XYZ file of C-alpha atoms in Angstrom:
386
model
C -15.042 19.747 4.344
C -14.643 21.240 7.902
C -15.310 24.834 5.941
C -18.207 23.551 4.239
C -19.744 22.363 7.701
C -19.299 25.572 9.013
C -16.855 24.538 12.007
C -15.806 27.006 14.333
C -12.333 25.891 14.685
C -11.411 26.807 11.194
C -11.067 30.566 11.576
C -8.637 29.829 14.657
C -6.085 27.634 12.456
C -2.998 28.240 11.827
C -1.169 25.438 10.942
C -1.859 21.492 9.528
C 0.317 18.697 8.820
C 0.975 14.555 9.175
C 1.451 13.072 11.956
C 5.823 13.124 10.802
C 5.051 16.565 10.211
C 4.373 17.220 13.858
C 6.943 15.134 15.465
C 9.764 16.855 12.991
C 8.444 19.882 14.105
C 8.038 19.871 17.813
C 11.924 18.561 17.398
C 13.249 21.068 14.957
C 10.771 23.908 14.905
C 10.392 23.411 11.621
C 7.460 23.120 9.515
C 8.300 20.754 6.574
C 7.216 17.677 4.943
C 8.554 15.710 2.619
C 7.051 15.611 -0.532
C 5.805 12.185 -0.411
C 4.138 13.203 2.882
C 2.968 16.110 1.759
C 1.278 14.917 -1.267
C -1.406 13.088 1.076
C -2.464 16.890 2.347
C -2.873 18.269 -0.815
C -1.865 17.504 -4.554
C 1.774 18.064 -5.981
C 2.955 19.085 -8.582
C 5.918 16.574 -9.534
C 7.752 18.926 -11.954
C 8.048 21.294 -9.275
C 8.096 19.193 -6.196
C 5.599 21.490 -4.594
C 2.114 21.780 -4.255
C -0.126 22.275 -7.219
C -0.149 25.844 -7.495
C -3.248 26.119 -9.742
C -5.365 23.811 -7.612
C -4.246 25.972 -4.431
C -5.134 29.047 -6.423
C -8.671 27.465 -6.993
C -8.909 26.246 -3.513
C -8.309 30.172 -2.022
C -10.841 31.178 -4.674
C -13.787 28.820 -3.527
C -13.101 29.889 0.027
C -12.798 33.855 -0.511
C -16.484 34.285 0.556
C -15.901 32.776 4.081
C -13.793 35.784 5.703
C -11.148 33.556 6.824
C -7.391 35.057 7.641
C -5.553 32.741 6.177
C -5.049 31.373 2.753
C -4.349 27.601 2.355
C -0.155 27.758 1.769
C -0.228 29.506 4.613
C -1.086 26.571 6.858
C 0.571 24.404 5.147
C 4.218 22.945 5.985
C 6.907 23.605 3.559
C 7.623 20.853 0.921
C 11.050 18.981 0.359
C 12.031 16.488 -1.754
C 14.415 13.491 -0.697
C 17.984 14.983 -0.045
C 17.422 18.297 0.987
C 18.004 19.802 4.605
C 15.134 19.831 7.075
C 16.472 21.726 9.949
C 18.122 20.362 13.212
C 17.489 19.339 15.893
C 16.571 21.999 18.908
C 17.620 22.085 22.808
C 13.972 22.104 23.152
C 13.638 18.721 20.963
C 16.713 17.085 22.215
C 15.174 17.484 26.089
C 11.782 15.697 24.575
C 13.709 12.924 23.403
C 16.457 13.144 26.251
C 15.201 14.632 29.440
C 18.618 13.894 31.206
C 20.491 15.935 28.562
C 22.600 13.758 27.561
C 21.651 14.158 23.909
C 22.308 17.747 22.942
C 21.016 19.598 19.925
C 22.417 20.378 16.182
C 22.022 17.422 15.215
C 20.794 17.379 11.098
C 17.419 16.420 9.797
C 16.173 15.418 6.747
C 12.534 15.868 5.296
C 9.915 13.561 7.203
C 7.934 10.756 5.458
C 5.434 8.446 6.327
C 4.919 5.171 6.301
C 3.918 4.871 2.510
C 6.979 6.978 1.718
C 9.674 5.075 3.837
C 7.751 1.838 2.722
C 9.192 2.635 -0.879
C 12.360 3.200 0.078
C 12.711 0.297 2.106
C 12.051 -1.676 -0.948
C 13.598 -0.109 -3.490
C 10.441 0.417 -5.305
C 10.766 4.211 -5.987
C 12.253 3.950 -10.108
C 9.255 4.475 -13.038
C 7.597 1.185 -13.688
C 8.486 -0.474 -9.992
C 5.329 -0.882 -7.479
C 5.495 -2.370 -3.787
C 2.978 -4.636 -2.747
C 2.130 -4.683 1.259
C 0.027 -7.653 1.727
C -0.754 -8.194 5.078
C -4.664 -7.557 7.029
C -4.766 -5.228 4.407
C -3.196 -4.587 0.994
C -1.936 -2.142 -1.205
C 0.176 -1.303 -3.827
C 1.994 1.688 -5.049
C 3.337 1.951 -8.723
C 5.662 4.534 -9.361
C 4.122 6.219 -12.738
C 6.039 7.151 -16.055
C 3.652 9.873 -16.500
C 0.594 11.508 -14.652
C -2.463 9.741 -14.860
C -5.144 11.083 -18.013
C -8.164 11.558 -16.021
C -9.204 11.336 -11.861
C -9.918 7.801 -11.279
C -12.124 7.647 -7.519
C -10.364 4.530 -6.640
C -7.000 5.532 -7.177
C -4.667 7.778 -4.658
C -2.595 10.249 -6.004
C 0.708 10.148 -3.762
C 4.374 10.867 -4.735
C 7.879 9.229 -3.824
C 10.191 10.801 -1.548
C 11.784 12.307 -4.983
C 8.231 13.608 -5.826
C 7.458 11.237 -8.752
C 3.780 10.549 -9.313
C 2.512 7.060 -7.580
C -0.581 5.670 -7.887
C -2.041 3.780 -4.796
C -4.472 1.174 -4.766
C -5.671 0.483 -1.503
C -8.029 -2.573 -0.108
C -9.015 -2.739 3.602
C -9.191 -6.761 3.835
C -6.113 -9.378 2.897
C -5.966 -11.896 4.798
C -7.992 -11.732 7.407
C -10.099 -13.958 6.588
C -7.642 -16.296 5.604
C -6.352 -16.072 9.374
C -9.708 -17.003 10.977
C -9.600 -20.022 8.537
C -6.161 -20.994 9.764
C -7.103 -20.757 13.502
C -10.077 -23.123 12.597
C -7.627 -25.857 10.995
C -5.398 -25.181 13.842
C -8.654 -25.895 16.280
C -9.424 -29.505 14.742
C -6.097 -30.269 14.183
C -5.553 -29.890 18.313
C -9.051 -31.601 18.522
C -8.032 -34.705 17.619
C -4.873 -34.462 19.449
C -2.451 -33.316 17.032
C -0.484 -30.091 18.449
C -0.332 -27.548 15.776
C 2.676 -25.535 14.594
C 1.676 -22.106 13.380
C 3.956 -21.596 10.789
C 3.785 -25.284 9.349
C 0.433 -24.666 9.120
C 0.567 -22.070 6.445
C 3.531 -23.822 4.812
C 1.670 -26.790 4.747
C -1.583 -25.033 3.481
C -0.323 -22.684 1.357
C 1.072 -25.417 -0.718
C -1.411 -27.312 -0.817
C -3.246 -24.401 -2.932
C -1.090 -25.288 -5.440
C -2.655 -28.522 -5.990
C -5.483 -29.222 -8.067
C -7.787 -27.137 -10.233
C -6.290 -24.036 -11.586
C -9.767 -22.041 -11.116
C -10.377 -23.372 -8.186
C -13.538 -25.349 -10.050
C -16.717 -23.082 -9.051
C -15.520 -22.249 -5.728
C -16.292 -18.609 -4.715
C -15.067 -17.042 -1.617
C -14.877 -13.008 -0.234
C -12.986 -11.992 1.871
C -14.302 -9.366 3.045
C -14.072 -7.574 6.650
C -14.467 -4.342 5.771
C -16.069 -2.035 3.173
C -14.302 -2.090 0.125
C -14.765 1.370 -2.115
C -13.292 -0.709 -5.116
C -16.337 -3.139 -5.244
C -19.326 -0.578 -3.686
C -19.340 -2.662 -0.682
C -19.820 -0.258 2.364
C -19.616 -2.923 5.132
C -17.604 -6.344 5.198
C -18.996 -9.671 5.302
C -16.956 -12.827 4.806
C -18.891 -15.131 2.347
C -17.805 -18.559 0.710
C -20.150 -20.068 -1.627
C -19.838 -22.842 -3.775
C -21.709 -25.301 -6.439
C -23.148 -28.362 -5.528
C -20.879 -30.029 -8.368
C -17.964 -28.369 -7.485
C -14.875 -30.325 -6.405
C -15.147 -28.613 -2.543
C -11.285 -30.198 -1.641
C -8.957 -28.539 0.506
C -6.842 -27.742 -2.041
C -9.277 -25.781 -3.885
C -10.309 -23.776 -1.050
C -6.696 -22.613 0.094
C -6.244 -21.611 -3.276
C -9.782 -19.735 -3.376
C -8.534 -18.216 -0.381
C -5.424 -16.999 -1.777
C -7.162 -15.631 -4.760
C -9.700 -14.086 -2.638
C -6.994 -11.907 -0.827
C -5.746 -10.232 -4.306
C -9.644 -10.153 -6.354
C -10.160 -6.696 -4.880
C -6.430 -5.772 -5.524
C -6.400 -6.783 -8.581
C -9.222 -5.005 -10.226
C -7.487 -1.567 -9.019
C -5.096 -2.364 -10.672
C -6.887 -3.597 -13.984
C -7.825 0.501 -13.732
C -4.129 1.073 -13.954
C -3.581 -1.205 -16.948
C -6.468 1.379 -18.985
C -4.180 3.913 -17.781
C -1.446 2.536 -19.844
C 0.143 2.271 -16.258
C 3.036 -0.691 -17.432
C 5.722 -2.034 -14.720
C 8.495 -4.192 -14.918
C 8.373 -5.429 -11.229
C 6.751 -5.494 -8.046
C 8.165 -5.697 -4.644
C 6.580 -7.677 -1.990
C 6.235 -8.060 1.873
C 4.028 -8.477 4.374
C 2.594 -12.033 5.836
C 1.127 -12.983 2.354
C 4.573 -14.167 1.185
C 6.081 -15.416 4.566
C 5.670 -19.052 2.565
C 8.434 -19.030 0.503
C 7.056 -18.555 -3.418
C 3.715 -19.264 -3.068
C 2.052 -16.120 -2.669
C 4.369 -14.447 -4.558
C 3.750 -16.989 -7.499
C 0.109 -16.481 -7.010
C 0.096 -12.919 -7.473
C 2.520 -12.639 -10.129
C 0.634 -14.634 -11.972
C -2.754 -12.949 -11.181
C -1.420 -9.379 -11.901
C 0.653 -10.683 -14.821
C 3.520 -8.838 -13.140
C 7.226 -10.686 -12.139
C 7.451 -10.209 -7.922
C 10.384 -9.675 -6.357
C 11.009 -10.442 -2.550
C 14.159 -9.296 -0.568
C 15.651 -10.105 2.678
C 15.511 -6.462 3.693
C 11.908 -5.858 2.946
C 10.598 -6.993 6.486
C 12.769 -4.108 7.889
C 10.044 -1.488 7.160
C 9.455 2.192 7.260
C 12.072 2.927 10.306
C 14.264 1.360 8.219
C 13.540 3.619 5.010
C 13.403 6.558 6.863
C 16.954 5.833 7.958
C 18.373 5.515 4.482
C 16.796 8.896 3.920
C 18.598 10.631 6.594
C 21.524 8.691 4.767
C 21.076 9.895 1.423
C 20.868 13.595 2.521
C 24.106 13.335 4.629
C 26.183 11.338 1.879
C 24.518 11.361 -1.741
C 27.202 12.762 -4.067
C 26.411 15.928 -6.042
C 23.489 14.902 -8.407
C 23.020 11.241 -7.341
C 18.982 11.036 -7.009
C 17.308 9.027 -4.666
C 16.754 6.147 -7.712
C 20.848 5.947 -7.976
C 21.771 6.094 -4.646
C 19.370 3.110 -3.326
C 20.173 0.807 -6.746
C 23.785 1.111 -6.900
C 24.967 1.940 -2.476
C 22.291 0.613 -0.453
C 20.672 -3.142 -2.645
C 23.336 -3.490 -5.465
C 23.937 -7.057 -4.022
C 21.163 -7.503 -1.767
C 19.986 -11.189 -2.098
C 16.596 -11.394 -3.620
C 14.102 -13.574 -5.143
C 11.915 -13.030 -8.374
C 9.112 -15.103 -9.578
C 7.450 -14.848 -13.040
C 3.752 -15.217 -13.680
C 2.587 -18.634 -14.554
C 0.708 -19.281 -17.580
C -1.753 -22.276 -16.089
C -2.453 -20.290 -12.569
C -3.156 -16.783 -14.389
C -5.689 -18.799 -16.703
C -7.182 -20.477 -13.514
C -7.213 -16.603 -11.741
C -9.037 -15.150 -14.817
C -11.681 -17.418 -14.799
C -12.125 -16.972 -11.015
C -12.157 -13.312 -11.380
C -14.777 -13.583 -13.891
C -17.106 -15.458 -11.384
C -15.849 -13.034 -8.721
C -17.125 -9.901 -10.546
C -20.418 -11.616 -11.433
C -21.140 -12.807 -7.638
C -20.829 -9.150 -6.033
C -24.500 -8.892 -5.932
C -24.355 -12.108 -3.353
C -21.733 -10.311 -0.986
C -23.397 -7.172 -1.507
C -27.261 -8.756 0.224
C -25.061 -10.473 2.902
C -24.011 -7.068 3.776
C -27.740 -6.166 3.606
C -28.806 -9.547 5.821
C -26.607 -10.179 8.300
């Protein structure tokens, strides 16, 4: 894009990476990426674990006519896949991280990821058919595909894993945000009235509650919305709740819109998926959505029609991941992949918990969807009014 503006800076370039891609080189002097890294910068090819060599071959060929020096592997940082040797670390990198020289240099590196990459890893999500759900502000899932996807689907990422298998991300700017705001209002008239309110028996309280009551929440419409969301056409966010006249407007019914609300847009990426052919056996969780114990994770099982899996280890996150990494490059036994070592060293008996999709709430969910789909035009002039 910065060619086809014309910007000056792109004659003068002579090297682009990630934001792990610079910190492993200003400590190493190397420039590497890992592949799952790497596959954000450009596409990958997953039977080679490099870049796509006929895209790049297109991509020099659309830029001949611009009299630049450089072609585009050129500038870009070497790809590795999970295991190999990055480099080590420098004097020069040990005095950035150690200005009193304590920590001297040699030390061994493996390839850098980001936060998607060492997100997988952390939960154990990185074998064909597995996908890890973050639901927090925002949401996202990953599924790790069997097979490359048939077609280019605009509301789908193209990623890899760490190993360089294909992943398909579907990514929603708003989870429970809203959600949030409605909790600090509770929490407001609760202390109102005098009643001191604990945060986290709050949402235990009111997440179960959601449970109660009408499966479809009974005409109750709510979006979340407080950004844009690509998947729906909705360039800017506006939270909306609308309801029938008729409809049975109880607490219980609301939390549970709520909770529906924060996995609608989520959910119809993934229905893309699903025409993909795109089957999984499991999804891992974490993030604040499923802090009360089986709720949201028996809410979105049962709205993606997928079991969910939570462990113990999930809240550890990427610095976490990128540990095991380093881990698996310095002891992974001749041939062990990424897939073995993480199943059978690392969460052979970590304690989990798995929840399968139920029957009533998925019914209630479909029918909520349905009215969700048909009501876009109603977010979409709030975005236009307010």
């Amino acid at each position: 894009q910065a060619i086809l503006d014309g910007e000056a800076h792109v004659k003068n370039i002579a090297f682009i990476t990630t934001l792990a891609g610079f910190v492993h080189w200003a400590l190493t002097g190397e420039k590497a990426l890992g592949v799952g890294d790497a596959s954000g910068m450009f596409p990958i090819d997953s039977e080679a674990k490099d870049y796509n060599a006929a895209m790049a071959e297109k991509f020099d060929a659309l830029i001949s006519s611009e009299g630049l020096a450089w072609r585009l592997k050129q500038i870009l940082p070497r790809v590795l896949p999970a295991g190999e040797p990055a480099g080590r670390l420098t004097r020069a990198g040990a005095a950035l991280l150690d200005p009193g020289g304590t920590l001297g240099a040699g030390i061994p590196f493996c390839p850098p990821e980001g936060d998607a990459g060492t997100g997988m890893v952390a939960t154990n999500s990185v074998r064909k058919r597995t996908a890890n759900v973050s639901a927090g502000t925002s949401i996202f899932a990953m599924a790790v595909l069997e097979k490359p996807l048939s077609r280019v689907c605009p509301e789908i990422d193209m990623v890899t894993t760490p190993a360089g298998a294909p992943v398909a991300m579907v990514h929603c700017n708003t989870c429970t945000s809203e959600l949030n705001a409605w909790m600090a209002i509770f929490r407001e008239a609760a202390e109102s009235v005098g009643q001191a309110a604990d945060t986290d028996a709050l949402y235990t309280a009111l997440f179960n509650k959601a449970l109660e009551e009408d499966a479809d929440c009974d005409g109750l419409l709510l979006y979340n919305y407080h950004a844009g969301e690509p998947l729906t056409g909705c360039a800017a966010g506006r939270p909306l709740f609308v309801r029938a006249p008729d409809s049975r407007f109880t607490l219980s019914n609301f939390m549970r819109a709520q909770l529906y609300s924060c996995l609608a847009t989520l959910k119809l990426g993934m229905d893309l998926l699903q025409k993909e052919q795109v089957v999984l056996d499991v999804l891992l969780g974490h993030g604040g959505f499923f802090k009360t114990e089986a709720v949201g994770q028996r809410i979105m099982a049962s709205a993606l029609a997928v079991p969910v899996t939570l462990m113990e280890t999930a809240g550890e996150g990427g610095p976490w991941g990128m540990a095991l990494l380093a881990l698996y490059m310095q002891t992974k036994a001749g041939g062990e992949s990424l897939e073995a070592f993480l199943a059978d060293k690392i969460f052979a008996s970590a304690p989990v918990l798995t929840v399968e999709p139920d029957k009533e709430i998925s019914k209630g969910f479909e029918k909520f969807m349905a009215r969700y789909i048909k009501g876009l035009p109603l977010e979409r002039a709030a975005i236009g009014i307010l």
